[in-house]
Amino acid sequence: MALYRDTGVVLRVQKLGEADRIITLLTRRRGKVRAVAKGVRRTKSRWGARLEPFNHVDVQCYTGRSLDIVTQAETVDAFGVGIIGDYPRYTAGCAILETADRLVSEEGEPAMRVYLLLVGAIRALSGRERDPSLVLDAFLLRAMTHAGWAPAISDCARCAEPGPHPAFNIAAGGAVCPRCRPAGSVMPSRETFALLDALLHGDWDIADAAAPTTRRDTSGLVAAHLQWHLERQLRSLPLVERRSFPRAERASVQETI
């Protein structure tokens, strides 16, 4: 059995037996890894607290038949400290971790782009310098771009006619021109389209200046677009939406699905 080291972010943990845990990490070189950390639930464990969701760790493992075995863990960045005590940041972080877990479905397949996006997003949440909803939406848009699901923002999603265009339709793939607009499309404001573009390309001056209504509308479009492509709802995302996206507005976005 081969021994290896890698750095990764802890996505989730599961109890195993009386004292062990199964740790799921997204790592720099090996992609998603599931490994058993033996004895970490015992009160005397010296490194169990390092293997908690959000933490960025350097792990040493050896490969097993079905699950790898963690033999050592060192903290690289304790991102959880700046996230867990803050409800908006915690729920946004949970949605980010769950999305990364869903997007990287195959274990052992390198996913460097998603790993870098994940580390950057969790670091931004932990640093508490940006609105957690903006960090979440920026991560989701960029992760969808990596997966080939990026919504059209300026050009028409159906005929590629240059925009800007007034309508947005989830099933059609994003912005649509008047000629291609399907029934049930929504009509976001120009500010919403500008914020989508700013989050996708990292223009934080525009993003930070966006009004609360624009942020809520953008969050609704991003969430609906992601879940359309995932074909099922993220368990953690409604917790974020209930704080920032009113029921009436959320229903109007769902008309496009």
XYZ file of C-alpha atoms in Angstrom:
257
model
C 0.000 0.000 0.000
C 1.429 3.377 -1.123
C 2.028 6.272 1.243
C 1.330 9.797 -0.011
C 0.980 13.415 1.183
C -1.333 16.091 -0.138
C -3.028 19.323 0.921
C -6.793 19.643 0.871
C -9.940 21.197 2.288
C -12.190 19.054 4.477
C -15.607 18.890 2.771
C -17.488 16.671 5.215
C -17.081 14.064 7.928
C -19.030 10.907 8.838
C -18.956 8.810 11.984
C -17.471 5.347 11.670
C -17.667 2.924 14.568
C -17.128 4.233 18.067
C -14.065 6.417 17.610
C -13.296 6.830 13.897
C -14.455 9.152 11.122
C -14.572 9.048 7.348
C -13.110 12.310 6.081
C -13.891 13.625 2.586
C -11.330 16.106 1.266
C -10.797 17.960 -1.985
C -7.044 17.849 -2.479
C -4.611 19.691 -4.689
C -3.180 16.717 -6.594
C -5.564 13.782 -6.107
C -8.943 15.496 -6.346
C -11.572 14.095 -4.016
C -10.281 11.668 -1.402
C -12.228 9.693 1.195
C -10.128 8.382 4.055
C -10.585 6.942 7.525
C -9.140 8.910 10.434
C -8.801 6.413 13.268
C -9.466 7.443 16.856
C -10.186 11.106 16.096
C -13.467 11.104 18.044
C -11.718 10.212 21.276
C -11.250 13.129 23.663
C -7.517 12.427 23.839
C -7.016 12.650 20.071
C -4.292 15.212 19.370
C -5.204 15.948 15.751
C -8.915 15.169 15.409
C -9.917 18.850 15.585
C -7.804 19.538 12.511
C -9.992 17.289 10.393
C -13.169 19.351 10.601
C -15.105 20.932 7.692
C -13.605 24.148 6.245
C -10.091 23.428 7.505
C -7.222 23.422 5.019
C -4.849 20.651 5.995
C -1.722 18.794 4.962
C -2.436 15.084 5.303
C -0.402 11.927 5.049
C -2.332 8.823 4.004
C -1.771 5.367 2.723
C -4.025 3.774 0.185
C -6.446 1.095 1.327
C -8.719 -1.314 -0.492
C -11.822 0.889 -0.440
C -10.888 3.842 1.771
C -7.501 5.423 2.389
C -6.172 5.766 5.945
C -5.082 9.097 7.423
C -1.883 8.694 9.407
C -0.995 12.354 9.986
C -2.666 15.771 9.641
C -1.215 19.253 9.991
C -3.180 22.495 9.787
C -2.330 24.756 6.854
C -5.158 27.263 7.382
C -7.736 27.047 10.188
C -10.490 28.612 8.095
C -13.220 27.157 10.288
C -12.371 29.542 13.145
C -13.553 32.550 11.136
C -16.658 30.849 9.731
C -18.410 28.576 12.229
C -19.432 31.288 14.709
C -21.106 33.459 12.057
C -24.433 32.087 10.743
C -24.456 33.795 7.299
C -20.841 32.789 6.678
C -21.403 29.280 7.992
C -24.419 28.611 5.765
C -22.694 30.129 2.732
C -19.634 28.000 3.497
C -21.729 24.835 3.788
C -23.226 25.553 0.354
C -19.731 26.039 -1.079
C -18.457 22.763 0.398
C -21.513 20.832 -0.806
C -21.225 22.282 -4.308
C -17.558 21.319 -4.547
C -18.429 17.816 -3.352
C -21.149 17.487 -6.016
C -19.103 18.930 -8.875
C -16.135 16.621 -8.266
C -17.995 13.337 -8.431
C -15.128 10.946 -9.199
C -12.624 10.143 -6.481
C -8.945 10.215 -7.359
C -9.404 12.470 -10.410
C -7.388 15.726 -10.203
C -9.590 18.832 -9.961
C -7.062 21.618 -9.499
C -9.329 24.403 -10.757
C -12.156 23.555 -8.356
C -9.648 23.109 -5.509
C -8.189 26.586 -6.091
C -11.660 28.133 -6.334
C -12.651 26.388 -3.108
C -9.599 27.541 -1.151
C -10.078 31.112 -2.380
C -13.774 31.170 -1.446
C -13.285 29.664 2.026
C -10.392 32.048 2.677
C -12.583 35.010 1.688
C -15.377 33.850 4.023
C -12.955 33.349 6.889
C -11.353 36.756 6.329
C -14.745 38.462 6.843
C -13.925 41.275 4.413
C -16.713 40.522 1.888
C -20.430 39.830 2.000
C -20.785 36.035 2.311
C -23.605 35.959 -0.263
C -21.326 37.631 -2.820
C -18.522 35.166 -2.068
C -20.938 32.262 -2.464
C -22.365 33.513 -5.769
C -18.900 34.241 -7.165
C -17.795 30.709 -6.294
C -20.921 29.134 -7.801
C -20.607 31.073 -11.058
C -16.926 30.253 -11.478
C -17.428 26.603 -10.515
C -20.237 26.322 -13.075
C -17.899 27.804 -15.679
C -15.408 25.035 -14.900
C -18.188 22.442 -15.285
C -19.319 23.929 -18.611
C -22.564 25.333 -17.165
C -21.788 29.051 -17.126
C -24.918 31.147 -17.768
C -24.901 33.486 -20.740
C -24.790 37.031 -19.411
C -24.310 39.344 -22.409
C -24.756 37.297 -25.614
C -27.982 35.386 -26.248
C -27.755 31.830 -24.933
C -29.607 30.471 -28.002
C -28.489 32.463 -31.052
C -25.349 34.174 -29.646
C -26.562 37.620 -30.715
C -24.492 40.215 -28.839
C -26.333 41.930 -26.007
C -27.162 43.256 -23.556
C -30.519 41.477 -23.570
C -33.468 42.079 -21.221
C -34.552 38.521 -20.373
C -33.072 35.544 -18.531
C -34.249 31.942 -18.820
C -32.730 29.116 -16.793
C -33.646 26.292 -19.182
C -32.370 28.262 -22.180
C -28.993 28.838 -20.522
C -29.086 32.450 -19.374
C -29.686 35.766 -21.141
C -31.945 35.559 -24.194
C -32.784 38.080 -26.911
C -36.414 39.118 -27.621
C -36.573 36.788 -30.640
C -35.426 33.685 -28.679
C -37.107 34.445 -25.355
C -39.184 31.448 -24.142
C -42.356 31.784 -22.136
C -41.767 32.154 -18.400
C -38.517 34.101 -18.739
C -37.747 36.668 -16.050
C -36.671 40.245 -16.697
C -33.764 41.086 -14.369
C -32.558 44.648 -14.021
C -29.459 45.856 -15.806
C -27.803 46.051 -12.396
C -28.435 42.320 -11.883
C -26.756 41.463 -15.179
C -23.859 43.773 -14.247
C -23.461 42.033 -10.888
C -23.497 38.570 -12.508
C -20.701 39.684 -14.825
C -18.739 41.310 -11.994
C -18.887 38.194 -9.810
C -17.890 35.951 -12.679
C -14.856 38.071 -13.543
C -13.842 39.207 -10.055
C -14.705 42.909 -10.351
C -15.247 43.455 -6.625
C -15.625 47.233 -6.847
C -18.879 46.735 -8.779
C -19.947 43.756 -6.665
C -19.423 45.504 -3.325
C -21.376 48.555 -4.542
C -24.457 46.518 -5.567
C -27.716 47.305 -3.793
C -29.325 44.679 -1.511
C -32.195 44.103 -3.968
C -29.739 43.506 -6.800
C -27.800 41.040 -4.642
C -30.983 39.112 -3.781
C -32.085 38.915 -7.411
C -28.629 37.757 -8.483
C -28.495 35.090 -5.768
C -31.840 33.732 -6.941
C -30.719 33.435 -10.552
C -27.413 31.801 -9.631
C -29.068 29.278 -7.287
C -31.756 28.374 -9.816
C -29.203 27.987 -12.620
C -26.963 25.733 -10.522
C -29.757 23.453 -9.337
C -31.168 23.144 -12.862
C -27.863 21.621 -13.976
C -27.341 19.518 -10.848
C -30.895 18.173 -11.352
C -31.511 18.167 -7.610
C -31.451 20.681 -4.814
C -28.464 21.329 -2.613
C -29.457 20.631 0.987
C -27.550 23.614 2.364
C -28.556 26.255 -0.197
C -32.132 26.945 1.041
C -30.683 27.949 4.421
C -28.775 30.729 2.678
C -31.724 31.731 0.504
C -34.141 32.094 3.412
C -31.997 34.888 4.856
C -31.441 36.814 1.637
C -34.074 35.899 -0.945
C -37.734 36.612 -0.144
C -40.335 33.971 -0.952
C -42.143 36.025 -3.614
C -38.950 36.795 -5.512
C -37.761 33.190 -5.204
C -41.056 31.991 -6.708
C -40.690 34.326 -9.697
C -37.278 32.897 -10.492
C -38.572 29.332 -10.209
C -41.009 30.076 -13.068
C -38.089 29.696 -15.458
C -37.398 26.108 -14.403
